Coordinates of C-alpha atoms in Angstrom, one line a residue:
X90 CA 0.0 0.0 0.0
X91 CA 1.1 3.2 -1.1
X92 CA 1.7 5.7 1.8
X93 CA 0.7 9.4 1.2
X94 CA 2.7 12.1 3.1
X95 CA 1.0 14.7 5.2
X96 CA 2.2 17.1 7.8
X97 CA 0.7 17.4 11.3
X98 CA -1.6 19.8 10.8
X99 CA -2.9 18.5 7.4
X100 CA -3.3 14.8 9.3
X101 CA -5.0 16.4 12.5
X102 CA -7.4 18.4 9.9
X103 CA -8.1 15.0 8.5
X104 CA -9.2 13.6 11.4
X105 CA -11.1 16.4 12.3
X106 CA -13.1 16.3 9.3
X107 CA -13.8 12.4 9.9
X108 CA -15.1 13.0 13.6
X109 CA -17.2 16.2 12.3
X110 CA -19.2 13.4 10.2
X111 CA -19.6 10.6 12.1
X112 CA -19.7 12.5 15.2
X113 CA -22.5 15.6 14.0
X114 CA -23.1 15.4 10.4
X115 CA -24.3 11.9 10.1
X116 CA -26.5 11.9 13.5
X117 CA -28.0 15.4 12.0
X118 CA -28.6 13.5 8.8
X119 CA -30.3 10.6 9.8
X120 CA -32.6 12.7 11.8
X121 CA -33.2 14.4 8.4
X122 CA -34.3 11.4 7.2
X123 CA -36.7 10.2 9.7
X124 CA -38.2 13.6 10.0
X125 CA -38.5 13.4 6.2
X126 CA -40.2 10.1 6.0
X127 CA -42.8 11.3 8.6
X128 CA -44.1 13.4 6.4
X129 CA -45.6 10.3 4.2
X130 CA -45.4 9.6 0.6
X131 CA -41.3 9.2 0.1
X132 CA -41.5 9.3 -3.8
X133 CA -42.7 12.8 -4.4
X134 CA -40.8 13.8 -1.0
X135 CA -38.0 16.6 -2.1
X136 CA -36.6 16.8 1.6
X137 CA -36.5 12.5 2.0
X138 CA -34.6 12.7 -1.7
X139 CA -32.2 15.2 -0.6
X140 CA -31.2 13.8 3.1
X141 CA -30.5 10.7 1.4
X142 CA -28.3 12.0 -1.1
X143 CA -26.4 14.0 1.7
X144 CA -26.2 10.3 3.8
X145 CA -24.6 8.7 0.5
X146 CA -22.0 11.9 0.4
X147 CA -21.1 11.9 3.8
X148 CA -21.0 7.8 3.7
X149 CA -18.4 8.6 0.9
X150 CA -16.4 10.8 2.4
X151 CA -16.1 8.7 5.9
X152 CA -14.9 6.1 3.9
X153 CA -12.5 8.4 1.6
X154 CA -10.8 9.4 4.9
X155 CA -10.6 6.3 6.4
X156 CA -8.8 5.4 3.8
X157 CA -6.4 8.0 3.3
X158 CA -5.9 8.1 7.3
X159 CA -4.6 5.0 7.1
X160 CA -2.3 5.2 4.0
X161 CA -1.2 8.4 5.5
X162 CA 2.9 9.1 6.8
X163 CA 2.7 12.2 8.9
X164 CA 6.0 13.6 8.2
X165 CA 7.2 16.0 10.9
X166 CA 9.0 19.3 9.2
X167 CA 11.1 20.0 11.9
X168 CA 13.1 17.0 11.8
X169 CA 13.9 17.7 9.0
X170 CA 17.2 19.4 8.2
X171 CA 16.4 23.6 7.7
X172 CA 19.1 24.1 5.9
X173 CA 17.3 23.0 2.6
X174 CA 14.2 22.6 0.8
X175 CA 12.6 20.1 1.6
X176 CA 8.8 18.5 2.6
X177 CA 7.2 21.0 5.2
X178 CA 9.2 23.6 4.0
X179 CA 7.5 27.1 3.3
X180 CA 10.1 28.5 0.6
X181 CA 10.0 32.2 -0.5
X182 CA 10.9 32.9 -4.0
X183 CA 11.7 35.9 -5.9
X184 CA 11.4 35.9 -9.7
X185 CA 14.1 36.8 -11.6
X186 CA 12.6 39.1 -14.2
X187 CA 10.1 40.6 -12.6
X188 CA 11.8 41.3 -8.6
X189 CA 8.3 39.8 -7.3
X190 CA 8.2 37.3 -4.6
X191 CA 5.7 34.0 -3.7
X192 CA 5.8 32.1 -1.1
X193 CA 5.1 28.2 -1.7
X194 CA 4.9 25.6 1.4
X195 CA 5.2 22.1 0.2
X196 CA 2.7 19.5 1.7
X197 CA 1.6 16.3 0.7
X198 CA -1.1 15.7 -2.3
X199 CA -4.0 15.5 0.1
X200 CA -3.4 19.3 1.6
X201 CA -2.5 20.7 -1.6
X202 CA -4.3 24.2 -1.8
X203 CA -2.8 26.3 -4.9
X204 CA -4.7 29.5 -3.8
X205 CA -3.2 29.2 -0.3
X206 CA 0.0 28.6 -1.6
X207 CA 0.2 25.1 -0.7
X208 CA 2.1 23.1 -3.4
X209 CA 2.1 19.3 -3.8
X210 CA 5.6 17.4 -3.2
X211 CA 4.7 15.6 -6.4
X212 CA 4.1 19.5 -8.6
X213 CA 6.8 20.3 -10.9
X214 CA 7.7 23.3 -8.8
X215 CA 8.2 21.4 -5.8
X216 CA 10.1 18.8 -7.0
X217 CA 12.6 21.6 -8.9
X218 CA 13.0 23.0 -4.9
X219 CA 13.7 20.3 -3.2
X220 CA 17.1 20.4 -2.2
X221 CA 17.9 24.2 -2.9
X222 CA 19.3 26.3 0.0
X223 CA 19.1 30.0 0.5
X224 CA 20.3 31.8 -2.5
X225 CA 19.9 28.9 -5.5
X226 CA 18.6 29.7 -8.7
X227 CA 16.0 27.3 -9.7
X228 CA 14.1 27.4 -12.8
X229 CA 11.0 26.1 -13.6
X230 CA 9.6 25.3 -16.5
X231 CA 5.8 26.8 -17.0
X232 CA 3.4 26.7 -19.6
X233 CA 4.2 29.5 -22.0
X234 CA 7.6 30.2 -20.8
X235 CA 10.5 29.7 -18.2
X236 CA 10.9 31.0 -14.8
X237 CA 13.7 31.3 -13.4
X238 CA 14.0 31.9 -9.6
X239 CA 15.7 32.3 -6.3
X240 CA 15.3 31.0 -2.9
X241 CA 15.5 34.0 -0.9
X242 CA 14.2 31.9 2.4
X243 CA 13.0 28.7 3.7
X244 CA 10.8 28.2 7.3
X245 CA 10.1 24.9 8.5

């Protein structure tokens, strides 16, 4: 089985999410249902229809992260070596051309959030940082054109 890296905080969100459901959102549901099927005739019943569409979803989902919870390898970024790039690691860049800078913090596939600037280890831009120290170039081949780079910091 193929184990999918995660830091703490994308593992403990996780988790969170799976309690949330079985814990409050599939208790709410159910009573959605019942509630739903008091009110008689189920085949013309819009609310009945939609609570158990909702208890597929969340059914889904519980079962989506159980699965990923236990494939998952919580990696822990700071024991990790600071000195380079590497998983955890929120790396600032500034762009060569343009003087503008982006900050990029590498998690694992399952926490990836692009407009939170939350790269995947597996993205082509964090695979061309891994490794780089403060003050590497790094360039980075984009659609359209090239980029090149520099690490001007890394936080773990």
């Amino acid at each position: 089985m193929e184990r999918i890296p995660i830091t703490p905080e994308g593992f403990t969100r996780m988790k969170d999410e799976l309690d949330d459901l079985i814990k409050v959102q599939r208790p709410n549901n159910i009573a959605a249902i019942s509630e739903a099927r008091a009110h008689g005739d189920l085949s013309e019943n819009a609310e009945y229809h939609a609570a158990k569409e909702r208890q597929s979803f969340i059914e889904g989902r519980i079962n989506e992260l159980r699965h990923k919870i236990g494939r998952a390898e919580v990696i822990d970024p700071s024991r990790i070596n600071h000195d380079k790039v590497a998983f955890g690691a929120t790396v600032t860049l500034m762009d060569l051309d343009t003087d503008d800078e982006c900050v990029y913090m590498i998690v694992g596939s399952e926490e990836t959030d692009v407009k939170c600037g939350r790269i995947s280890i597996n993205s082509p831009v964090a695979k061309a940082l891994i490794g780089k120290s403060e003050g590497d170039e790094v360039v980075i081949k984009a659609p359209g054109r090239t980029i090149e780079y520099e690490v001007v910091g890394i936080k773990y």
